[in-house]
Amino acid sequence: MPGTNSLVIAPQWIGDAVMTEPLLRRLQARGERLTIGALPWVAPVYRAMPQVAEVIEFPFAHGGLQLKARASLARQMQGRFDIAYVCPNSLKSALLPFLASTPKRVGYLGEARVGLLTHRLKNPPTGQRPPMVAFYSALSGDTDVAHDRPRLQLDAREVDQALATMGLQRGGFHVFAPGAEYGPAKRWPAAHFTELASKLDVPVVLLGSAKEFTLCEEIAAPVNAAQAGKCLNLAGKTSLAHAFCAIAGAKSTVSNDSGLMHVAAAFGVRQVAVFGSSSPLHTPPLNDRATVVWLKNDPAYQPALDCAPCFERQCPLGHTRCMVDVDAARVLSALR
């Protein structure tokens, strides 16, 4: 639809934002001009997508409808957009295009949104939901979405300048992203990250949010005590844009199933992703250079992990075998 002005309401998590990229590529390819409405911590993801014409940072916080703020922003958007694609399933995410009187509003059914959306897709049953990339791409109305893969792009000069600011050289370091916003059941143990870092040939940069600084320091401190300067803890010390540059310039990345795992995949960086309580069948790193380590799929691992994937924040059985029993040697072998 050439000449169409489209608004995309972005998901609120970094990994999900990355997984919407193929949808945006499809929309832009058919001539739609794309404006992304995103929360501030997700907005940098869309600035690494060349098909995006504009990013509007929402002044909303987590929780609550914040109806007054949404109505105010909707007034500014009146008449600007022909179509809105609502990626999240929440009621509040569909409010803005409705209040802005956007003529066509596309999204999945959920949270009593029938009146807010003009074009509604049925949510697949929980056990039959496709991988999330295809789930988002289906909002385009296309059916050939099963093989979509996210791609992110940054200007090479921008990456090199950011690396220089951080004292890094392209390809001269590994990145660890040991956090997982959802909960500890998705986190590979800090001691395993420490052991892996001590065995790698070049320095390690640890990335994460400010609240993950202590976790990253727990990993870095023993390594640095034995090999001064081997680990650089940048958790909470870089902008998300600089974190993206570090990932794009890394020799490899090691992570849990997290937002930064999807960022590394979209940059095509060599990576190892450790899965436990979640499933790589649902949110895999879509990257030819990725290796997934998941004991659920290892027939040699006994007793078998009949409990995985449980999708719980904390291990319901209290042992977190799915993560604890992935040793550093296994991940090192996958990296090599």
mmCIF file of C-alpha atoms in Angstrom:
data_model
loop_
_atom_site.group_PDB
_atom_site.id
_atom_site.type_symbol
_atom_site.label_atom_id
_atom_site.label_comp_id
_atom_site.label_asym_id
_atom_site.label_seq_id
_atom_site.Cartn_x
_atom_site.Cartn_y
_atom_site.Cartn_z
ATOM 1 C CA MET A 1 0.000 0.000 0.000
ATOM 2 C CA PRO A 2 2.272 2.805 -1.231
ATOM 3 C CA GLY A 3 1.744 6.127 0.492
ATOM 4 C CA THR A 4 0.303 4.493 3.614
ATOM 5 C CA ASN A 5 1.339 5.985 6.950
ATOM 6 C CA SER A 6 1.522 3.194 9.497
ATOM 7 C CA LEU A 7 1.932 3.220 13.270
ATOM 8 C CA VAL A 8 3.381 0.138 14.966
ATOM 9 C CA ILE A 9 2.826 -0.207 18.706
ATOM 10 C CA ALA A 10 5.975 -1.988 19.878
ATOM 11 C CA PRO A 11 6.284 -4.704 22.518
ATOM 12 C CA GLN A 12 7.746 -3.648 25.863
ATOM 13 C CA TRP A 13 10.633 -6.140 25.941
ATOM 14 C CA ILE A 14 13.892 -5.892 23.974
ATOM 15 C CA GLY A 15 13.791 -9.463 22.678
ATOM 16 C CA ASP A 16 10.220 -9.121 21.458
ATOM 17 C CA ALA A 17 11.061 -5.811 19.787
ATOM 18 C CA VAL A 18 13.864 -7.528 17.850
ATOM 19 C CA MET A 19 11.439 -10.251 16.803
ATOM 20 C CA THR A 20 9.102 -7.690 15.169
ATOM 21 C CA GLU A 21 11.773 -6.683 12.616
ATOM 22 C CA PRO A 22 10.631 -9.072 9.841
ATOM 23 C CA LEU A 23 7.090 -7.685 10.194
ATOM 24 C CA LEU A 24 8.421 -4.167 9.655
ATOM 25 C CA ARG A 25 10.498 -5.298 6.680
ATOM 26 C CA ARG A 26 7.360 -6.755 5.088
ATOM 27 C CA LEU A 27 5.340 -3.587 5.679
ATOM 28 C CA GLN A 28 8.072 -1.285 4.362
ATOM 29 C CA ALA A 29 8.572 -3.478 1.269
ATOM 30 C CA ARG A 30 4.997 -2.848 0.216
ATOM 31 C CA GLY A 31 5.394 0.893 0.544
ATOM 32 C CA GLU A 32 4.210 1.693 4.053
ATOM 33 C CA ARG A 33 5.959 4.508 5.929
ATOM 34 C CA LEU A 34 6.635 3.195 9.423
ATOM 35 C CA THR A 35 6.452 5.098 12.680
ATOM 36 C CA ILE A 36 7.163 3.075 15.803
ATOM 37 C CA GLY A 37 5.592 3.890 19.140
ATOM 38 C CA ALA A 38 7.842 2.410 21.824
ATOM 39 C CA LEU A 39 8.755 2.719 25.476
ATOM 40 C CA PRO A 40 12.124 4.475 25.995
ATOM 41 C CA TRP A 41 14.103 1.346 26.896
ATOM 42 C CA VAL A 42 12.947 -0.402 23.710
ATOM 43 C CA ALA A 43 13.237 2.541 21.282
ATOM 44 C CA PRO A 44 16.968 1.988 20.512
ATOM 45 C CA VAL A 45 16.116 -1.413 19.002
ATOM 46 C CA TYR A 46 14.107 0.308 16.279
ATOM 47 C CA ARG A 47 16.885 2.786 15.526
ATOM 48 C CA ALA A 48 18.906 -0.231 14.325
ATOM 49 C CA MET A 49 16.208 -1.022 11.739
ATOM 50 C CA PRO A 50 16.690 1.015 8.538
ATOM 51 C CA GLN A 51 13.095 0.451 7.425
ATOM 52 C CA VAL A 52 11.804 2.568 10.321
ATOM 53 C CA ALA A 53 11.175 6.207 9.368
ATOM 54 C CA GLU A 54 10.428 7.576 12.842
ATOM 55 C CA VAL A 55 10.439 6.455 16.482
ATOM 56 C CA ILE A 56 8.083 8.038 19.010
ATOM 57 C CA GLU A 57 9.092 7.364 22.620
ATOM 58 C CA PHE A 58 6.023 6.866 24.789
ATOM 59 C CA PRO A 59 5.907 8.758 28.115
ATOM 60 C CA PHE A 60 4.294 5.784 29.846
ATOM 61 C CA ALA A 61 5.481 3.726 32.800
ATOM 62 C CA HIS A 62 4.921 0.063 33.612
ATOM 63 C CA GLY A 63 1.448 -0.713 34.947
ATOM 64 C CA GLY A 64 -1.913 1.059 34.825
ATOM 65 C CA LEU A 65 -3.870 2.419 31.875
ATOM 66 C CA GLN A 66 -2.517 5.988 32.294
ATOM 67 C CA LEU A 67 -5.540 7.060 30.303
ATOM 68 C CA LYS A 68 -4.917 10.793 30.578
ATOM 69 C CA ALA A 69 -1.400 10.507 29.091
ATOM 70 C CA ARG A 70 -2.626 8.211 26.314
ATOM 71 C CA ALA A 71 -5.507 10.531 25.439
ATOM 72 C CA SER A 72 -3.141 13.505 25.279
ATOM 73 C CA LEU A 73 -0.756 11.709 22.917
ATOM 74 C CA ALA A 74 -3.693 10.416 20.851
ATOM 75 C CA ARG A 75 -4.847 13.984 20.209
ATOM 76 C CA GLN A 76 -1.420 14.764 18.730
ATOM 77 C CA MET A 77 -1.727 11.711 16.474
ATOM 78 C CA GLN A 78 -5.200 12.474 15.118
ATOM 79 C CA GLY A 79 -5.207 12.096 11.334
ATOM 80 C CA ARG A 80 -1.541 11.068 11.080
ATOM 81 C CA PHE A 81 -1.921 7.356 10.433
ATOM 82 C CA ASP A 82 -3.929 5.145 8.097
ATOM 83 C CA ILE A 83 -3.145 1.856 9.837
ATOM 84 C CA ALA A 84 -1.968 0.807 13.293
ATOM 85 C CA TYR A 85 -0.405 -2.577 14.032
ATOM 86 C CA VAL A 86 -0.648 -3.430 17.736
ATOM 87 C CA CYS A 87 2.045 -5.971 18.631
ATOM 88 C CA PRO A 88 1.342 -6.508 22.373
ATOM 89 C CA ASN A 89 -1.792 -8.355 23.451
ATOM 90 C CA SER A 90 -2.763 -5.935 26.229
ATOM 91 C CA LEU A 91 -5.807 -3.691 26.381
ATOM 92 C CA LYS A 92 -3.753 -0.558 27.062
ATOM 93 C CA SER A 93 -1.547 -1.074 23.990
ATOM 94 C CA ALA A 94 -4.624 -0.902 21.738
ATOM 95 C CA LEU A 95 -5.998 2.254 23.360
ATOM 96 C CA LEU A 96 -3.749 4.808 21.640
ATOM 97 C CA PRO A 97 -4.671 4.064 17.991
ATOM 98 C CA PHE A 98 -8.333 3.766 19.016
ATOM 99 C CA LEU A 99 -8.299 7.152 20.770
ATOM 100 C CA ALA A 100 -6.429 8.641 17.781
ATOM 101 C CA SER A 101 -9.232 7.389 15.486
ATOM 102 C CA THR A 102 -6.780 5.501 13.263
ATOM 103 C CA PRO A 103 -9.092 3.967 10.600
ATOM 104 C CA LYS A 104 -7.562 0.464 10.471
ATOM 105 C CA ARG A 105 -6.306 -1.137 13.680
ATOM 106 C CA VAL A 106 -4.763 -4.618 13.481
ATOM 107 C CA GLY A 107 -3.947 -6.917 16.384
ATOM 108 C CA TYR A 108 -4.613 -10.185 18.153
ATOM 109 C CA LEU A 109 -7.758 -10.793 20.179
ATOM 110 C CA GLY A 110 -7.170 -10.552 23.913
ATOM 111 C CA GLU A 111 -8.020 -8.566 27.070
ATOM 112 C CA ALA A 112 -11.457 -7.466 25.803
ATOM 113 C CA ARG A 113 -9.996 -5.575 22.810
ATOM 114 C CA VAL A 114 -12.787 -6.439 20.341
ATOM 115 C CA GLY A 115 -14.070 -2.859 20.156
ATOM 116 C CA LEU A 116 -10.593 -1.334 19.974
ATOM 117 C CA LEU A 117 -9.409 -3.281 16.919
ATOM 118 C CA THR A 118 -10.950 -3.266 13.446
ATOM 119 C CA HIS A 119 -8.965 -6.261 12.136
ATOM 120 C CA ARG A 120 -8.570 -9.043 14.696
ATOM 121 C CA LEU A 121 -6.411 -12.169 14.500
ATOM 122 C CA LYS A 122 -7.244 -15.147 16.701
ATOM 123 C CA ASN A 123 -4.650 -16.040 19.310
ATOM 124 C CA PRO A 124 -3.450 -19.599 18.687
ATOM 125 C CA PRO A 125 -3.948 -21.996 21.633
ATOM 126 C CA THR A 126 -1.039 -21.907 24.073
ATOM 127 C CA GLY A 127 0.281 -25.295 23.022
ATOM 128 C CA GLN A 128 0.055 -24.476 19.311
ATOM 129 C CA ARG A 129 1.481 -20.962 19.220
ATOM 130 C CA PRO A 130 4.102 -20.531 16.466
ATOM 131 C CA PRO A 131 7.570 -19.101 17.154
ATOM 132 C CA MET A 132 7.228 -15.467 18.190
ATOM 133 C CA VAL A 133 8.797 -14.043 15.016
ATOM 134 C CA ALA A 134 6.102 -15.701 12.878
ATOM 135 C CA PHE A 135 3.460 -14.659 15.440
ATOM 136 C CA TYR A 136 4.357 -10.993 14.930
ATOM 137 C CA SER A 137 4.891 -11.276 11.158
ATOM 138 C CA ALA A 138 1.352 -12.627 10.753
ATOM 139 C CA LEU A 139 0.060 -9.148 11.657
ATOM 140 C CA SER A 140 1.067 -8.183 8.106
ATOM 141 C CA GLY A 141 -1.690 -10.404 6.734
ATOM 142 C CA ASP A 142 0.896 -12.504 4.894
ATOM 143 C CA THR A 143 0.876 -16.276 5.328
ATOM 144 C CA ASP A 144 4.431 -17.191 4.261
ATOM 145 C CA VAL A 145 5.976 -16.088 7.561
ATOM 146 C CA ALA A 146 7.353 -19.333 9.027
ATOM 147 C CA HIS A 147 10.946 -18.671 7.927
ATOM 148 C CA ASP A 148 11.228 -14.964 8.826
ATOM 149 C CA ARG A 149 14.454 -13.979 10.607
ATOM 150 C CA PRO A 150 15.191 -10.673 12.354
ATOM 151 C CA ARG A 151 18.080 -8.500 11.147
ATOM 152 C CA LEU A 152 19.603 -5.442 12.817
ATOM 153 C CA GLN A 153 22.048 -3.053 11.157
ATOM 154 C CA LEU A 154 24.342 -0.382 12.533
ATOM 155 C CA ASP A 155 26.714 1.894 10.661
ATOM 156 C CA ALA A 156 30.234 0.431 10.917
ATOM 157 C CA ARG A 157 31.697 3.809 11.874
ATOM 158 C CA GLU A 158 29.142 4.176 14.656
ATOM 159 C CA VAL A 159 30.109 0.755 16.010
ATOM 160 C CA ASP A 160 33.852 1.506 15.879
ATOM 161 C CA GLN A 161 33.397 4.889 17.572
ATOM 162 C CA ALA A 162 31.337 3.315 20.368
ATOM 163 C CA LEU A 163 33.899 0.535 20.818
ATOM 164 C CA ALA A 164 36.705 3.106 21.061
ATOM 165 C CA THR A 165 34.727 4.942 23.758
ATOM 166 C CA MET A 166 34.511 1.701 25.728
ATOM 167 C CA GLY A 167 38.193 0.876 25.151
ATOM 168 C CA LEU A 168 37.400 -2.115 22.945
ATOM 169 C CA GLN A 169 38.528 -3.351 19.531
ATOM 170 C CA ARG A 170 36.272 -5.108 17.047
ATOM 171 C CA GLY A 171 36.607 -8.893 17.383
ATOM 172 C CA GLY A 172 38.934 -8.549 20.371
ATOM 173 C CA PHE A 173 36.506 -9.570 23.126
ATOM 174 C CA HIS A 174 33.627 -11.870 23.994
ATOM 175 C CA VAL A 175 30.289 -10.621 25.362
ATOM 176 C CA PHE A 176 28.471 -12.310 28.227
ATOM 177 C CA ALA A 177 24.845 -11.408 28.936
ATOM 178 C CA PRO A 178 24.173 -13.377 32.130
ATOM 179 C CA GLY A 179 20.854 -11.791 33.063
ATOM 180 C CA ALA A 180 17.305 -12.823 32.233
ATOM 181 C CA GLU A 181 14.534 -10.409 33.137
ATOM 182 C CA TYR A 182 11.930 -13.136 33.617
ATOM 183 C CA GLY A 183 13.607 -14.854 36.556
ATOM 184 C CA PRO A 184 16.411 -17.075 37.922
ATOM 185 C CA ALA A 185 15.098 -20.272 36.291
ATOM 186 C CA LYS A 186 16.352 -18.868 32.973
ATOM 187 C CA ARG A 187 19.837 -17.977 34.249
ATOM 188 C CA TRP A 188 22.966 -20.068 33.788
ATOM 189 C CA PRO A 189 24.818 -20.020 37.163
ATOM 190 C CA ALA A 190 27.281 -17.182 37.761
ATOM 191 C CA ALA A 191 30.009 -19.673 38.757
ATOM 192 C CA HIS A 192 29.725 -21.329 35.339
ATOM 193 C CA PHE A 193 30.124 -17.973 33.585
ATOM 194 C CA THR A 194 33.186 -17.328 35.755
ATOM 195 C CA GLU A 195 34.761 -20.654 34.834
ATOM 196 C CA LEU A 196 34.087 -20.064 31.134
ATOM 197 C CA ALA A 197 35.570 -16.541 31.224
ATOM 198 C CA SER A 198 38.759 -17.854 32.825
ATOM 199 C CA LYS A 199 39.232 -20.304 29.946
ATOM 200 C CA LEU A 200 38.687 -17.887 27.040
ATOM 201 C CA ASP A 201 41.557 -16.467 25.007
ATOM 202 C CA VAL A 202 40.482 -12.795 24.939
ATOM 203 C CA PRO A 203 38.782 -10.453 27.430
ATOM 204 C CA VAL A 204 35.104 -10.654 28.335
ATOM 205 C CA VAL A 205 32.616 -7.757 28.437
ATOM 206 C CA LEU A 206 29.616 -8.269 30.704
ATOM 207 C CA LEU A 207 26.406 -6.518 29.650
ATOM 208 C CA GLY A 208 23.094 -6.054 31.418
ATOM 209 C CA SER A 209 20.905 -3.595 33.257
ATOM 210 C CA ALA A 210 21.915 -1.643 36.372
ATOM 211 C CA LYS A 211 20.152 -4.191 38.584
ATOM 212 C CA GLU A 212 22.326 -6.916 37.033
ATOM 213 C CA PHE A 213 25.589 -5.161 37.959
ATOM 214 C CA THR A 214 25.999 -7.231 41.140
ATOM 215 C CA LEU A 215 25.404 -10.480 39.237
ATOM 216 C CA CYS A 216 27.999 -9.456 36.637
ATOM 217 C CA GLU A 217 30.463 -8.459 39.350
ATOM 218 C CA GLU A 218 30.012 -11.869 40.975
ATOM 219 C CA ILE A 219 31.167 -13.342 37.661
ATOM 220 C CA ALA A 220 33.958 -10.866 36.957
ATOM 221 C CA ALA A 221 35.621 -10.489 40.368
ATOM 222 C CA PRO A 222 37.133 -14.003 40.691
ATOM 223 C CA VAL A 223 38.401 -13.886 37.101
ATOM 224 C CA ASN A 224 39.988 -10.468 37.545
ATOM 225 C CA ALA A 225 41.580 -11.575 40.828
ATOM 226 C CA ALA A 226 43.467 -14.248 38.884
ATOM 227 C CA GLN A 227 43.845 -12.397 35.551
ATOM 228 C CA ALA A 228 43.731 -8.635 36.077
ATOM 229 C CA GLY A 229 41.486 -6.846 33.594
ATOM 230 C CA LYS A 230 40.172 -10.029 31.961
ATOM 231 C CA CYS A 231 36.520 -9.087 32.607
ATOM 232 C CA LEU A 232 34.952 -5.650 32.062
ATOM 233 C CA ASN A 233 31.644 -5.209 33.877
ATOM 234 C CA LEU A 234 29.557 -2.693 31.907
ATOM 235 C CA ALA A 235 26.166 -3.706 33.315
ATOM 236 C CA GLY A 236 24.173 -0.517 33.826
ATOM 237 C CA LYS A 237 27.110 1.598 32.636
ATOM 238 C CA THR A 238 26.315 1.820 28.923
ATOM 239 C CA SER A 239 23.394 3.052 26.899
ATOM 240 C CA LEU A 240 21.441 0.352 25.101
ATOM 241 C CA ALA A 241 22.816 1.757 21.837
ATOM 242 C CA HIS A 242 26.403 1.224 23.054
ATOM 243 C CA ALA A 243 25.519 -2.254 24.297
ATOM 244 C CA PHE A 244 24.291 -3.028 20.777
ATOM 245 C CA CYS A 245 27.606 -1.798 19.370
ATOM 246 C CA ALA A 246 29.517 -4.025 21.795
ATOM 247 C CA ILE A 247 27.488 -7.046 20.703
ATOM 248 C CA ALA A 248 27.864 -6.194 16.997
ATOM 249 C CA GLY A 249 31.648 -5.905 17.417
ATOM 250 C CA ALA A 250 32.166 -8.979 19.618
ATOM 251 C CA LYS A 251 34.064 -12.127 18.708
ATOM 252 C CA SER A 252 31.155 -14.099 20.181
ATOM 253 C CA THR A 253 28.382 -13.867 22.752
ATOM 254 C CA VAL A 254 27.193 -16.199 25.488
ATOM 255 C CA SER A 255 23.783 -15.636 27.031
ATOM 256 C CA ASN A 256 20.637 -17.086 28.466
ATOM 257 C CA ASP A 257 17.316 -16.896 26.638
ATOM 258 C CA SER A 258 17.041 -13.122 26.894
ATOM 259 C CA GLY A 259 16.584 -9.930 24.933
ATOM 260 C CA LEU A 260 20.306 -9.564 24.281
ATOM 261 C CA MET A 261 20.354 -13.114 22.904
ATOM 262 C CA HIS A 262 17.941 -11.970 20.188
ATOM 263 C CA VAL A 263 20.032 -8.844 19.569
ATOM 264 C CA ALA A 264 23.146 -10.971 18.991
ATOM 265 C CA ALA A 265 21.200 -13.248 16.655
ATOM 266 C CA ALA A 266 19.895 -10.303 14.629
ATOM 267 C CA PHE A 267 23.458 -8.990 14.203
ATOM 268 C CA GLY A 268 24.605 -12.447 13.046
ATOM 269 C CA VAL A 269 27.254 -12.716 15.775
ATOM 270 C CA ARG A 270 28.691 -16.110 16.701
ATOM 271 C CA GLN A 271 26.751 -17.093 19.821
ATOM 272 C CA VAL A 272 25.908 -19.777 22.330
ATOM 273 C CA ALA A 273 22.488 -19.561 23.990
ATOM 274 C CA VAL A 274 21.834 -21.620 27.123
ATOM 275 C CA PHE A 275 18.192 -22.638 27.575
ATOM 276 C CA GLY A 276 16.598 -24.247 30.616
ATOM 277 C CA SER A 277 13.076 -23.430 31.746
ATOM 278 C CA SER A 278 12.074 -21.924 28.389
ATOM 279 C CA SER A 279 12.002 -23.462 24.942
ATOM 280 C CA PRO A 280 14.161 -22.777 21.868
ATOM 281 C CA LEU A 281 11.229 -24.084 19.837
ATOM 282 C CA HIS A 282 9.315 -20.912 20.770
ATOM 283 C CA THR A 283 11.970 -18.177 21.039
ATOM 284 C CA PRO A 284 15.120 -19.479 19.312
ATOM 285 C CA PRO A 285 18.088 -17.312 18.322
ATOM 286 C CA LEU A 286 17.435 -17.177 14.569
ATOM 287 C CA ASN A 287 21.055 -17.058 13.505
ATOM 288 C CA ASP A 288 23.067 -19.509 11.379
ATOM 289 C CA ARG A 289 26.017 -18.844 13.719
ATOM 290 C CA ALA A 290 24.086 -19.716 16.878
ATOM 291 C CA THR A 291 24.421 -22.869 18.963
ATOM 292 C CA VAL A 292 21.651 -23.682 21.426
ATOM 293 C CA VAL A 293 22.520 -25.705 24.529
ATOM 294 C CA TRP A 294 19.400 -27.309 26.025
ATOM 295 C CA LEU A 295 19.707 -30.457 28.123
ATOM 296 C CA LYS A 296 16.089 -31.315 27.323
ATOM 297 C CA ASN A 297 17.288 -32.230 23.812
ATOM 298 C CA ASP A 298 20.313 -34.276 24.970
ATOM 299 C CA PRO A 299 19.470 -38.007 24.946
ATOM 300 C CA ALA A 300 22.693 -38.729 26.849
ATOM 301 C CA TYR A 301 21.615 -36.576 29.806
ATOM 302 C CA GLN A 302 20.031 -38.661 32.560
ATOM 303 C CA PRO A 303 17.663 -38.618 34.267
ATOM 304 C CA ALA A 304 15.768 -36.947 31.427
ATOM 305 C CA LEU A 305 14.377 -33.444 32.008
ATOM 306 C CA ASP A 306 10.692 -34.343 31.874
ATOM 307 C CA CYS A 307 9.967 -31.076 33.715
ATOM 308 C CA ALA A 308 11.327 -28.836 30.933
ATOM 309 C CA PRO A 309 10.224 -26.470 29.644
ATOM 310 C CA CYS A 310 8.266 -25.325 32.693
ATOM 311 C CA PHE A 311 8.256 -21.598 31.809
ATOM 312 C CA GLU A 312 8.407 -20.732 35.519
ATOM 313 C CA ARG A 313 10.387 -17.859 37.073
ATOM 314 C CA GLN A 314 11.708 -20.110 39.846
ATOM 315 C CA CYS A 315 12.386 -23.836 39.522
ATOM 316 C CA PRO A 316 9.229 -25.522 40.911
ATOM 317 C CA LEU A 317 11.340 -28.525 41.987
ATOM 318 C CA GLY A 318 14.069 -26.431 43.603
ATOM 319 C CA HIS A 319 17.059 -27.890 41.743
ATOM 320 C CA THR A 320 17.275 -25.996 38.416
ATOM 321 C CA ARG A 321 19.093 -29.004 36.957
ATOM 322 C CA CYS A 322 18.343 -27.715 33.456
ATOM 323 C CA MET A 323 20.861 -24.904 34.039
ATOM 324 C CA VAL A 324 23.154 -26.113 36.818
ATOM 325 C CA ASP A 325 24.095 -29.265 34.901
ATOM 326 C CA VAL A 326 25.233 -27.352 31.802
ATOM 327 C CA ASP A 327 28.939 -27.144 32.612
ATOM 328 C CA ALA A 328 31.392 -24.556 31.298
ATOM 329 C CA ALA A 329 33.219 -27.174 29.215
ATOM 330 C CA ARG A 330 30.060 -27.836 27.197
ATOM 331 C CA VAL A 331 29.567 -24.150 26.398
ATOM 332 C CA LEU A 332 33.275 -23.696 25.606
ATOM 333 C CA SER A 333 33.074 -26.608 23.182
ATOM 334 C CA ALA A 334 30.008 -25.053 21.532
ATOM 335 C CA LEU A 335 31.859 -21.747 21.155
ATOM 336 C CA ARG A 336 34.755 -23.440 19.414
#
